[in-house]
Tab-separated table of C-alpha atoms in Angstrom:
chain	number	residue	atom	x	y	z
A	1	TRP	CA	-15.842	30.266	-7.014
A	2	LEU	CA	-19.251	28.979	-7.751
A	3	GLY	CA	-21.421	31.721	-6.438
A	4	GLY	CA	-21.648	33.837	-9.353
A	5	GLY	CA	-21.854	31.453	-12.586
A	6	ARG	CA	-19.519	29.704	-14.941
A	7	VAL	CA	-16.034	29.172	-13.776
A	8	ASP	CA	-13.115	28.997	-16.481
A	9	ALA	CA	-11.512	25.587	-16.404
A	10	GLU	CA	-8.097	26.959	-17.093
A	11	LEU	CA	-8.304	29.670	-14.563
A	12	TRP	CA	-9.381	27.005	-11.914
A	13	GLU	CA	-6.369	24.692	-13.153
A	14	GLU	CA	-4.063	27.598	-12.671
A	15	PHE	CA	-5.338	28.246	-9.271
A	16	GLU	CA	-5.187	24.593	-8.430
A	17	LEU	CA	-1.569	24.098	-9.573
A	18	THR	CA	-0.527	27.388	-7.689
A	19	LEU	CA	-1.906	25.987	-4.439
A	20	THR	CA	-0.229	22.489	-5.021
A	21	GLU	CA	3.093	23.771	-5.654
A	22	ALA	CA	2.715	26.068	-2.698
A	23	ILE	CA	2.315	23.313	-0.160
A	24	ILE	CA	3.963	20.281	-1.829
A	25	ASN	CA	7.031	20.395	0.430
A	26	LEU	CA	4.947	21.148	3.789
A	27	PRO	CA	4.325	18.480	6.379
A	28	LEU	CA	0.371	18.667	5.664
A	29	CYS	CA	-2.580	17.202	3.916
A	30	LEU	CA	-4.900	19.355	2.317
A	31	VAL	CA	-8.117	18.032	1.056
A	32	CYS	CA	-10.022	19.653	-1.901
A	33	ALA	CA	-13.479	18.572	-2.248
A	34	TYR	CA	-15.544	18.724	-5.575
A	35	ASP	CA	-19.200	18.192	-5.766
A	36	ARG	CA	-19.628	16.812	-9.198
A	37	ARG	CA	-23.317	18.049	-9.366
A	38	GLN	CA	-21.958	21.738	-9.248
A	39	VAL	CA	-18.609	21.625	-11.256
A	40	SER	CA	-18.100	20.784	-15.009
A	41	GLY	CA	-16.449	18.041	-16.353
A	42	SER	CA	-13.482	20.187	-17.447
A	43	ILE	CA	-13.081	21.377	-13.722
A	44	LEU	CA	-13.015	17.989	-12.598
A	45	VAL	CA	-10.025	17.032	-15.119
A	46	ALA	CA	-8.391	20.131	-14.165
A	47	ALA	CA	-8.384	18.940	-10.588
A	48	MET	CA	-7.139	15.162	-11.514
A	49	ARG	CA	-4.308	16.871	-13.249
A	50	THR	CA	-3.251	19.103	-10.372
A	51	HIS	CA	-3.732	16.892	-7.117
A	52	PRO	CA	-0.935	14.221	-6.574
A	53	VAL	CA	-3.312	12.017	-4.374
A	54	MET	CA	-7.006	11.376	-4.742
A	55	VAL	CA	-9.435	10.087	-2.321
A	56	VAL	CA	-11.345	7.362	-3.913
A	57	GLY	CA	-14.322	6.051	-1.896
A	58	THR	CA	-12.405	6.031	1.716
A	59	ASN	CA	-9.111	5.407	0.558
A	60	PHE	CA	-6.225	7.551	-0.456
A	61	ARG	CA	-4.656	6.627	-3.893
A	62	ALA	CA	-1.869	7.902	-5.981
A	63	ASN	CA	-3.334	9.898	-8.844
A	64	PRO	CA	-2.318	8.612	-12.215
A	65	PHE	CA	-3.591	11.808	-13.974
A	66	TYR	CA	-1.429	14.017	-11.992
A	67	GLU	CA	0.838	16.491	-13.966
A	68	PRO	CA	3.487	17.761	-11.685
A	69	GLY	CA	4.603	21.477	-12.097
A	70	PRO	CA	7.880	23.115	-12.141
A	71	ALA	CA	8.179	23.539	-8.364
A	72	ALA	CA	7.147	19.629	-7.747
A	73	SER	CA	10.064	18.490	-9.632
A	74	GLY	CA	12.402	16.831	-7.186
A	75	ALA	CA	10.111	17.135	-4.368
A	76	VAL	CA	9.980	13.951	-2.242
A	77	ARG	CA	6.530	13.150	-1.056
A	78	GLU	CA	5.728	10.369	1.459
A	79	VAL	CA	2.014	9.211	1.335
A	80	ILE	CA	0.680	6.709	3.530
A	81	TYR	CA	-2.291	5.040	2.005
């Protein structure tokens, strides 16, 4: 994503939402790491909208900015913090 220059935030958000919806009901934890020095503010906002859980410091927290897509409706998630 970052090797060739500017990344479109809408395209990034679409990718992240697609990935999140693909794994929402699987028994796994996937951590997406973002280097704030390399991604734009609009990419970080897109990331916050597409991830149900965030790592804040060393803690897992429910993400109040998460906007579930159609595949997530009715999905049951148990998160251990």
